[in-house]
Tab-separated table of N, CA and C in Angstrom:
chain	number	residue	atom	x	y	z
A	1	MET	N	107.289	83.657	121.696
A	1	MET	CA	108.004	83.026	120.602
A	1	MET	C	109.486	83.071	120.923
A	2	SER	N	110.175	82.002	120.687
A	2	SER	CA	111.581	81.912	121.036
A	2	SER	C	112.475	82.666	120.083
A	3	GLY	N	112.029	82.932	118.878
A	3	GLY	CA	112.873	83.594	117.901
A	3	GLY	C	113.771	82.623	117.177
A	4	ARG	N	113.657	81.361	117.489
A	4	ARG	CA	114.489	80.343	116.851
A	4	ARG	C	114.300	80.340	115.341
A	5	GLY	N	115.403	80.353	114.626
A	5	GLY	CA	115.329	80.338	113.182
A	5	GLY	C	115.095	81.709	112.572
A	6	TRP	N	115.027	82.726	113.386
A	6	TRP	CA	114.804	84.089	112.908
A	6	TRP	C	116.072	84.883	113.160
A	7	ALA	N	116.465	85.692	112.202
A	7	ALA	CA	117.583	86.597	112.433
A	7	ALA	C	117.204	87.585	113.524
A	8	ILE	N	115.988	88.080	113.453
A	8	ILE	CA	115.469	88.986	114.478
A	8	ILE	C	114.124	88.450	114.921
A	9	ALA	N	114.013	88.124	116.182
A	9	ALA	CA	112.751	87.611	116.712
A	9	ALA	C	111.740	88.746	116.798
A	10	PRO	N	110.508	88.513	116.360
A	10	PRO	CA	109.485	89.558	116.436
A	10	PRO	C	109.247	90.005	117.878
A	11	ARG	N	109.044	91.309	118.052
A	11	ARG	CA	108.780	91.853	119.377
A	11	ARG	C	107.532	92.730	119.321
A	12	ASN	N	106.888	92.851	120.456
A	12	ASN	CA	105.754	93.751	120.644
A	12	ASN	C	104.562	93.383	119.766
A	13	ASP	N	103.530	94.185	119.880
A	13	ASP	CA	102.314	93.973	119.112
A	13	ASP	C	102.189	95.052	118.044
A	14	TYR	N	101.387	94.760	117.035
A	14	TYR	CA	101.120	95.727	115.982
A	14	TYR	C	100.346	96.911	116.556
A	15	PRO	N	100.558	98.109	116.015
A	15	PRO	CA	99.755	99.253	116.455
A	15	PRO	C	98.298	99.065	116.046
A	16	ALA	N	97.406	99.777	116.709
A	16	ALA	CA	95.969	99.637	116.445
A	16	ALA	C	95.616	99.938	114.992
A	17	ASP	N	96.356	100.851	114.364
A	17	ASP	CA	96.062	101.216	112.986
A	17	ASP	C	96.937	100.451	111.974
A	18	TRP	N	97.415	99.275	112.359
A	18	TRP	CA	98.291	98.495	111.487
A	18	TRP	C	97.701	98.217	110.100
A	19	PRO	N	96.422	97.846	109.966
A	19	PRO	CA	95.910	97.601	108.608
A	19	PRO	C	96.076	98.813	107.682
A	20	GLU	N	95.854	100.013	108.204
A	20	GLU	CA	96.009	101.228	107.399
A	20	GLU	C	97.482	101.490	107.085
A	21	ILE	N	98.345	101.284	108.070
A	21	ILE	CA	99.783	101.487	107.866
A	21	ILE	C	100.293	100.519	106.798
A	22	ALA	N	99.954	99.247	106.929
A	22	ALA	CA	100.413	98.234	105.967
A	22	ALA	C	99.909	98.543	104.561
A	23	GLU	N	98.679	98.976	104.454
A	23	GLU	CA	98.110	99.318	103.141
A	23	GLU	C	98.847	100.495	102.524
A	24	ARG	N	99.156	101.500	103.342
A	24	ARG	CA	99.895	102.673	102.857
A	24	ARG	C	101.287	102.277	102.360
A	25	VAL	N	101.982	101.451	103.131
A	25	VAL	CA	103.339	101.010	102.758
A	25	VAL	C	103.303	100.261	101.421
A	26	LYS	N	102.340	99.383	101.259
A	26	LYS	CA	102.216	98.613	100.006
A	26	LYS	C	101.882	99.542	98.836
A	27	ALA	N	100.997	100.505	99.072
A	27	ALA	CA	100.612	101.443	98.013
A	27	ALA	C	101.800	102.316	97.600
A	28	GLU	N	102.584	102.780	98.581
A	28	GLU	CA	103.753	103.611	98.285
A	28	GLU	C	104.783	102.850	97.442
A	29	ALA	N	104.792	101.534	97.540
A	29	ALA	CA	105.714	100.702	96.758
A	29	ALA	C	105.099	100.309	95.412
A	30	GLY	N	103.976	100.908	95.072
A	30	GLY	CA	103.328	100.581	93.810
A	30	GLY	C	102.670	99.216	93.814
A	31	GLY	N	102.375	98.706	95.011
A	31	GLY	CA	101.721	97.403	95.121
A	31	GLY	C	102.626	96.250	94.705
A	32	ARG	N	103.932	96.433	94.880
A	32	ARG	CA	104.899	95.399	94.492
A	32	ARG	C	105.931	95.179	95.585
A	33	CYS	N	106.483	93.975	95.612
A	33	CYS	CA	107.598	93.644	96.493
A	33	CYS	C	108.795	94.494	96.074
A	34	VAL	N	109.426	95.194	97.026
A	34	VAL	CA	110.555	96.055	96.680
A	34	VAL	C	111.808	95.255	96.328
A	35	ARG	N	111.836	93.981	96.667
A	35	ARG	CA	113.006	93.153	96.376
A	35	ARG	C	112.900	92.452	95.028
A	36	CYS	N	111.768	91.812	94.744
A	36	CYS	CA	111.669	90.999	93.519
A	36	CYS	C	110.626	91.519	92.531
A	37	GLY	N	109.814	92.496	92.939
A	37	GLY	CA	108.827	93.064	92.037
A	37	GLY	C	107.509	92.323	91.958
A	38	HIS	N	107.336	91.281	92.773
A	38	HIS	CA	106.084	90.521	92.717
A	38	HIS	C	104.911	91.444	93.048
A	39	PRO	N	103.822	91.377	92.259
A	39	PRO	CA	102.680	92.274	92.482
A	39	PRO	C	101.791	91.815	93.635
A	40	ARG	N	101.064	92.770	94.175
A	40	ARG	CA	100.099	92.449	95.232
A	40	ARG	C	99.023	91.546	94.663
A	41	GLY	N	98.376	90.824	95.509
A	41	GLY	CA	97.385	89.843	95.077
A	41	GLY	C	96.151	90.418	94.435
A	42	ASP	N	95.616	89.678	93.482
A	42	ASP	CA	94.341	90.049	92.882
A	42	ASP	C	93.350	88.893	92.966
A	43	ARG	N	93.781	87.804	93.591
A	43	ARG	CA	92.928	86.628	93.727
A	43	ARG	C	92.664	86.410	95.223
A	44	PHE	N	91.467	86.820	95.684
A	44	PHE	CA	91.133	86.711	97.099
A	44	PHE	C	90.703	85.288	97.430
A	45	LEU	N	91.347	84.725	98.422
A	45	LEU	CA	90.994	83.384	98.897
A	45	LEU	C	90.286	83.541	100.236
A	46	TRP	N	88.984	83.382	100.231
A	46	TRP	CA	88.168	83.637	101.410
A	46	TRP	C	88.569	82.787	102.604
A	47	PHE	N	89.056	81.556	102.387
A	47	PHE	CA	89.347	80.667	103.508
A	47	PHE	C	90.623	81.050	104.259
A	48	ILE	N	91.460	81.897	103.665
A	48	ILE	CA	92.605	82.418	104.415
A	48	ILE	C	92.497	83.928	104.599
A	49	GLY	N	91.524	84.544	103.930
A	49	GLY	CA	91.307	85.978	104.069
A	49	GLY	C	92.400	86.831	103.452
A	50	LYS	N	93.081	86.323	102.439
A	50	LYS	CA	94.196	87.043	101.810
A	50	LYS	C	94.061	87.046	100.295
A	51	SER	N	94.704	88.022	99.667
A	51	SER	CA	94.738	88.105	98.217
A	51	SER	C	96.109	87.656	97.722
A	52	LEU	N	96.127	86.716	96.801
A	52	LEU	CA	97.356	86.149	96.266
A	52	LEU	C	97.442	86.405	94.772
A	53	ARG	N	98.648	86.256	94.234
A	53	ARG	CA	98.826	86.446	92.800
A	53	ARG	C	100.021	85.631	92.319
A	54	PRO	N	99.916	85.079	91.108
A	54	PRO	CA	101.080	84.394	90.531
A	54	PRO	C	102.076	85.425	89.995
A	55	CYS	N	103.240	84.968	89.594
A	55	CYS	CA	104.276	85.842	89.047
A	55	CYS	C	103.817	86.498	87.752
A	56	THR	N	104.396	87.656	87.473
A	56	THR	CA	104.171	88.361	86.216
A	56	THR	C	105.528	88.575	85.550
A	57	ASP	N	105.525	89.182	84.370
A	57	ASP	CA	106.782	89.470	83.670
A	57	ASP	C	107.663	90.436	84.452
A	58	TYR	N	107.086	91.162	85.378
A	58	TYR	CA	107.820	92.154	86.173
A	58	TYR	C	108.664	91.506	87.269
A	59	CYS	N	108.319	90.306	87.693
A	59	CYS	CA	109.018	89.624	88.788
A	59	CYS	C	110.448	89.274	88.382
A	60	THR	N	111.377	89.447	89.310
A	60	THR	CA	112.777	89.127	89.033
A	60	THR	C	113.188	87.757	89.557
A	61	HIS	N	112.346	87.138	90.357
A	61	HIS	CA	112.674	85.807	90.872
A	61	HIS	C	112.248	84.743	89.866
A	62	PRO	N	112.775	83.521	90.004
A	62	PRO	CA	112.370	82.456	89.071
A	62	PRO	C	110.864	82.207	89.153
A	63	ARG	N	110.258	82.017	88.023
A	63	ARG	CA	108.828	81.706	87.993
A	63	ARG	C	108.638	80.260	88.417
A	64	ASP	N	107.899	80.089	89.477
A	64	ASP	CA	107.674	78.746	89.993
A	64	ASP	C	106.198	78.380	90.032
A	65	GLY	N	105.340	79.273	89.567
A	65	GLY	CA	103.908	79.007	89.524
A	65	GLY	C	103.199	79.180	90.852
A	66	LYS	N	103.950	79.513	91.908
A	66	LYS	CA	103.346	79.677	93.225
A	66	LYS	C	102.650	81.030	93.331
A	67	LEU	N	101.561	81.036	94.079
A	67	LEU	CA	100.878	82.283	94.396
A	67	LEU	C	101.583	82.909	95.592
A	68	ARG	N	101.707	84.228	95.572
A	68	ARG	CA	102.357	84.926	96.678
A	68	ARG	C	101.478	86.074	97.155
A	69	ILE	N	101.689	86.446	98.403
A	69	ILE	CA	100.980	87.574	98.994
A	69	ILE	C	101.985	88.677	99.303
A	70	LEU	N	101.580	89.915	99.197
A	70	LEU	CA	102.431	91.042	99.551
A	70	LEU	C	102.275	91.313	101.043
A	71	THR	N	103.391	91.355	101.757
A	71	THR	CA	103.403	91.551	103.199
A	71	THR	C	104.224	92.797	103.531
A	72	VAL	N	104.342	93.109	104.815
A	72	VAL	CA	105.216	94.186	105.277
A	72	VAL	C	106.112	93.612	106.373
A	73	HIS	N	107.420	93.685	106.131
A	73	HIS	CA	108.418	93.181	107.079
A	73	HIS	C	108.943	94.317	107.946
A	74	HIS	N	109.134	94.038	109.226
A	74	HIS	CA	109.726	95.002	110.157
A	74	HIS	C	111.219	94.694	110.252
A	75	LEU	N	112.031	95.579	109.717
A	75	LEU	CA	113.466	95.361	109.644
A	75	LEU	C	114.089	95.089	111.007
A	76	ASN	N	113.684	95.832	112.024
A	76	ASN	CA	114.276	95.644	113.348
A	76	ASN	C	113.498	94.645	114.211
A	77	GLY	N	112.473	94.022	113.666
A	77	GLY	CA	111.716	93.011	114.397
A	77	GLY	C	110.670	93.556	115.347
A	78	ASP	N	110.585	94.862	115.472
A	78	ASP	CA	109.638	95.481	116.403
A	78	ASP	C	108.356	95.842	115.659
A	79	LYS	N	107.308	95.071	115.890
A	79	LYS	CA	106.036	95.271	115.178
A	79	LYS	C	105.367	96.592	115.527
A	80	ALA	N	105.725	97.188	116.665
A	80	ALA	CA	105.138	98.463	117.062
A	80	ALA	C	105.856	99.647	116.426
A	81	ASP	N	107.006	99.409	115.819
A	81	ASP	CA	107.822	100.466	115.229
A	81	ASP	C	107.410	100.686	113.777
A	82	SER	N	106.745	101.788	113.511
A	82	SER	CA	106.225	102.061	112.166
A	82	SER	C	106.989	103.167	111.447
A	83	ARG	N	108.260	103.354	111.803
A	83	ARG	CA	109.061	104.327	111.063
A	83	ARG	C	109.257	103.810	109.638
A	84	TRP	N	109.334	104.714	108.673
A	84	TRP	CA	109.350	104.348	107.256
A	84	TRP	C	110.420	103.320	106.939
A	85	TRP	N	111.614	103.473	107.485
A	85	TRP	CA	112.724	102.578	107.146
A	85	TRP	C	112.550	101.177	107.734
A	86	ASN	N	111.660	101.039	108.683
A	86	ASN	CA	111.445	99.744	109.329
A	86	ASN	C	110.401	98.896	108.614
A	87	LEU	N	109.698	99.472	107.650
A	87	LEU	CA	108.587	98.792	106.990
A	87	LEU	C	108.911	98.493	105.538
A	88	LEU	N	109.225	97.232	105.238
A	88	LEU	CA	109.627	96.817	103.899
A	88	LEU	C	108.510	96.020	103.247
A	89	PRO	N	107.917	96.537	102.167
A	89	PRO	CA	106.882	95.777	101.458
A	89	PRO	C	107.541	94.637	100.666
A	90	LEU	N	107.293	93.411	101.084
A	90	LEU	CA	107.926	92.235	100.489
A	90	LEU	C	106.892	91.139	100.255
A	91	CYS	N	107.066	90.377	99.163
A	91	CYS	CA	106.226	89.186	98.998
A	91	CYS	C	106.621	88.223	100.123
A	92	GLN	N	105.801	87.227	100.394
A	92	GLN	CA	106.108	86.401	101.557
A	92	GLN	C	107.382	85.599	101.390
A	93	VAL	N	107.786	85.274	100.172
A	93	VAL	CA	109.040	84.538	99.967
A	93	VAL	C	110.226	85.436	100.321
A	94	CYS	N	110.227	86.667	99.813
A	94	CYS	CA	111.297	87.606	100.147
A	94	CYS	C	111.262	87.965	101.634
A	95	HIS	N	110.070	88.121	102.187
A	95	HIS	CA	109.906	88.428	103.610
A	95	HIS	C	110.610	87.369	104.464
A	96	LEU	N	110.335	86.112	104.192
A	96	LEU	CA	110.946	85.039	104.985
A	96	LEU	C	112.451	84.966	104.767
A	97	THR	N	112.892	85.226	103.543
A	97	THR	CA	114.336	85.215	103.259
A	97	THR	C	115.046	86.318	104.029
A	98	ILE	N	114.527	87.537	103.947
A	98	ILE	CA	115.148	88.674	104.634
A	98	ILE	C	115.069	88.490	106.149
A	99	GLN	N	113.936	88.059	106.639
A	99	GLN	CA	113.757	87.869	108.080
A	99	GLN	C	114.742	86.844	108.634
A	100	ALA	N	115.039	85.809	107.851
A	100	ALA	CA	115.944	84.759	108.306
A	100	ALA	C	117.417	85.132	108.185
A	101	ARG	N	117.752	86.069	107.303
A	101	ARG	CA	119.166	86.335	107.007
A	101	ARG	C	119.691	87.699	107.406
A	102	VAL	N	118.820	88.693	107.481
A	102	VAL	CA	119.292	90.059	107.701
A	102	VAL	C	119.205	90.433	109.177
A	103	MET	N	120.345	90.806	109.729
A	103	MET	CA	120.441	91.310	111.098
A	103	MET	C	121.037	92.715	110.990
A	104	PRO	N	120.191	93.736	110.906
A	104	PRO	CA	120.695	95.067	110.563
A	104	PRO	C	121.712	95.638	111.534
A	105	GLU	N	121.688	95.226	112.796
A	105	GLU	CA	122.653	95.775	113.744
A	105	GLU	C	124.010	95.060	113.670
A	106	ARG	N	124.098	94.005	112.897
A	106	ARG	CA	125.368	93.313	112.700
A	106	ARG	C	126.049	93.896	111.463
A	107	PRO	N	127.324	94.293	111.583
A	107	PRO	CA	128.005	94.881	110.419
A	107	PRO	C	127.958	93.960	109.195
A	108	TRP	N	127.653	94.559	108.057
A	108	TRP	CA	127.571	93.849	106.782
A	108	TRP	C	128.805	94.260	105.983
A	109	LEU	N	129.622	93.305	105.620
A	109	LEU	CA	130.910	93.596	105.010
A	109	LEU	C	130.865	93.859	103.510
A	110	PHE	N	129.714	93.704	102.902
A	110	PHE	CA	129.589	93.819	101.459
A	110	PHE	C	128.696	94.998	101.100
A	111	GLU	N	128.562	95.244	99.802
A	111	GLU	CA	127.640	96.282	99.347
A	111	GLU	C	126.199	95.814	99.582
A	112	HIS	N	125.357	96.739	99.968
A	112	HIS	CA	123.938	96.420	100.119
A	112	HIS	C	123.268	96.466	98.756
A	113	SER	N	122.236	95.680	98.574
A	113	SER	CA	121.455	95.703	97.341
A	113	SER	C	120.809	97.077	97.178
A	114	GLU	N	120.667	97.491	95.940
A	114	GLU	CA	120.116	98.813	95.628
A	114	GLU	C	118.741	99.031	96.284
A	115	TRP	N	117.869	98.033	96.228
A	115	TRP	CA	116.515	98.178	96.773
A	115	TRP	C	116.550	98.380	98.288
A	116	PHE	N	117.594	97.856	98.937
A	116	PHE	CA	117.692	97.850	100.395
A	116	PHE	C	118.343	99.120	100.951
A	117	LEU	N	119.081	99.841	100.114
A	117	LEU	CA	119.849	100.997	100.583
A	117	LEU	C	119.053	102.006	101.408
A	118	PRO	N	117.911	102.513	100.949
A	118	PRO	CA	117.219	103.518	101.774
A	118	PRO	C	116.835	102.983	103.153
A	119	TYR	N	116.379	101.740	103.205
A	119	TYR	CA	115.942	101.160	104.476
A	119	TYR	C	117.109	101.006	105.447
A	120	VAL	N	118.221	100.477	104.953
A	120	VAL	CA	119.367	100.263	105.841
A	120	VAL	C	119.990	101.596	106.242
A	121	CYS	N	119.954	102.599	105.361
A	121	CYS	CA	120.437	103.930	105.737
A	121	CYS	C	119.593	104.507	106.868
A	122	GLY	N	118.268	104.360	106.758
A	122	GLY	CA	117.388	104.820	107.831
A	122	GLY	C	117.661	104.104	109.135
A	123	PHE	N	117.878	102.781	109.052
A	123	PHE	CA	118.191	102.009	110.252
A	123	PHE	C	119.511	102.478	110.850
A	124	TYR	N	120.565	102.563	110.034
A	124	TYR	CA	121.884	102.968	110.538
A	124	TYR	C	121.826	104.354	111.171
A	125	ALA	N	121.134	105.286	110.527
A	125	ALA	CA	121.028	106.638	111.072
A	125	ALA	C	120.386	106.616	112.453
A	126	SER	N	119.340	105.830	112.611
A	126	SER	CA	118.640	105.744	113.894
A	126	SER	C	119.446	104.961	114.931
A	127	TYR	N	119.901	103.781	114.560
A	127	TYR	CA	120.547	102.862	115.503
A	127	TYR	C	121.939	103.343	115.923
A	128	TYR	N	122.740	103.759	114.968
A	128	TYR	CA	124.116	104.161	115.258
A	128	TYR	C	124.275	105.662	115.437
A	129	GLY	N	123.488	106.436	114.707
A	129	GLY	CA	123.662	107.885	114.739
A	129	GLY	C	122.669	108.629	115.606
A	130	GLY	N	121.612	107.948	116.074
A	130	GLY	CA	120.603	108.609	116.883
A	130	GLY	C	119.818	109.650	116.107
A	131	GLU	N	119.785	109.529	114.783
A	131	GLU	CA	119.075	110.482	113.917
A	131	GLU	C	117.878	109.818	113.266
A	132	GLU	N	116.837	110.592	113.066
A	132	GLU	CA	115.714	110.133	112.253
A	132	GLU	C	115.789	110.891	110.945
A	133	ILE	N	115.920	110.166	109.854
A	133	ILE	CA	116.059	110.790	108.541
A	133	ILE	C	114.862	110.440	107.666
A	134	THR	N	114.717	111.188	106.603
A	134	THR	CA	113.664	110.905	105.633
A	134	THR	C	114.203	109.948	104.567
A	135	ARG	N	113.309	109.374	103.821
A	135	ARG	CA	113.715	108.524	102.691
A	135	ARG	C	114.543	109.351	101.701
A	136	ALA	N	114.136	110.605	101.476
A	136	ALA	CA	114.868	111.471	100.547
A	136	ALA	C	116.311	111.674	101.017
A	137	GLN	N	116.513	111.886	102.305
A	137	GLN	CA	117.872	112.038	102.821
A	137	GLN	C	118.686	110.764	102.600
A	138	ALA	N	118.070	109.612	102.813
A	138	ALA	CA	118.766	108.340	102.617
A	138	ALA	C	119.169	108.154	101.164
A	139	ILE	N	118.321	108.610	100.250
A	139	ILE	CA	118.602	108.464	98.821
A	139	ILE	C	119.660	109.460	98.364
A	140	ILE	N	119.613	110.681	98.885
A	140	ILE	CA	120.546	111.734	98.476
A	140	ILE	C	121.951	111.503	99.034
A	141	GLU	N	122.045	111.082	100.298
A	141	GLU	CA	123.347	110.929	100.952
A	141	GLU	C	123.568	109.527	101.521
A	142	PRO	N	123.457	108.483	100.721
A	142	PRO	CA	123.591	107.143	101.293
A	142	PRO	C	124.940	106.889	101.955
A	143	GLU	N	126.029	107.422	101.394
A	143	GLU	CA	127.356	107.158	101.961
A	143	GLU	C	127.478	107.670	103.392
A	144	LYS	N	126.860	108.807	103.664
A	144	LYS	CA	126.890	109.372	105.018
A	144	LYS	C	126.292	108.387	106.026
A	145	TYR	N	125.157	107.805	105.663
A	145	TYR	CA	124.459	106.918	106.590
A	145	TYR	C	125.027	105.498	106.573
A	146	LEU	N	125.496	105.054	105.431
A	146	LEU	CA	126.129	103.729	105.370
A	146	LEU	C	127.384	103.707	106.239
A	147	ALA	N	128.114	104.811	106.285
A	147	ALA	CA	129.327	104.876	107.101
A	147	ALA	C	129.030	104.731	108.594
A	148	MET	N	127.813	105.049	109.005
A	148	MET	CA	127.454	104.879	110.417
A	148	MET	C	127.410	103.408	110.805
A	149	GLY	N	126.930	102.560	109.887
A	149	GLY	CA	126.827	101.132	110.176
A	149	GLY	C	127.974	100.326	109.605
A	150	GLN	N	128.736	100.945	108.724
A	150	GLN	CA	129.906	100.316	108.110
A	150	GLN	C	131.054	101.306	108.226
A	151	PRO	N	131.645	101.438	109.428
A	151	PRO	CA	132.625	102.503	109.684
A	151	PRO	C	133.842	102.479	108.767
A	152	TRP	N	134.175	101.353	108.202
A	152	TRP	CA	135.318	101.288	107.298
A	152	TRP	C	135.079	102.094	106.025
A	153	ARG	N	133.801	102.414	105.728
A	153	ARG	CA	133.484	103.208	104.530
A	153	ARG	C	133.955	104.653	104.706
A	154	ALA	N	134.001	105.131	105.940
A	154	ALA	CA	134.359	106.526	106.213
A	154	ALA	C	135.857	106.766	106.032
A	155	ALA	N	136.630	105.726	106.039
A	155	ALA	CA	138.091	105.858	105.936
A	155	ALA	C	138.538	106.285	104.555
């Protein structure tokens, strides 16, 4: 794949236990997209082998009547990388939006969205700081890790 049209072109193959990993990530997020709140599917469509669901009152995106599926996005584009911060449970609309626009290794000059903070802190700690941190560390000390990827914050 050329990566054309992608902020980060997908790399490598999924690990052998990917179905279990993806299920765990979705369950840890309460079966919802961490960006817009769209719920995991309850309507199985046999011809595509996926479960879809329309919007609920919990969704923060505009209601458009479309069915969506809950997916898992790899922040750094590496499908073999299953570190917690690299796996974002997103509906397919949010997945495609983030995949097309977010380049985590490129400095971001603005505040990160609240839902994104733990993931980007984990990425910054690993990519810039050479550290592997827990989600709890990212939540407790976000400024420490944000400063690694946004050095002007440390000033």
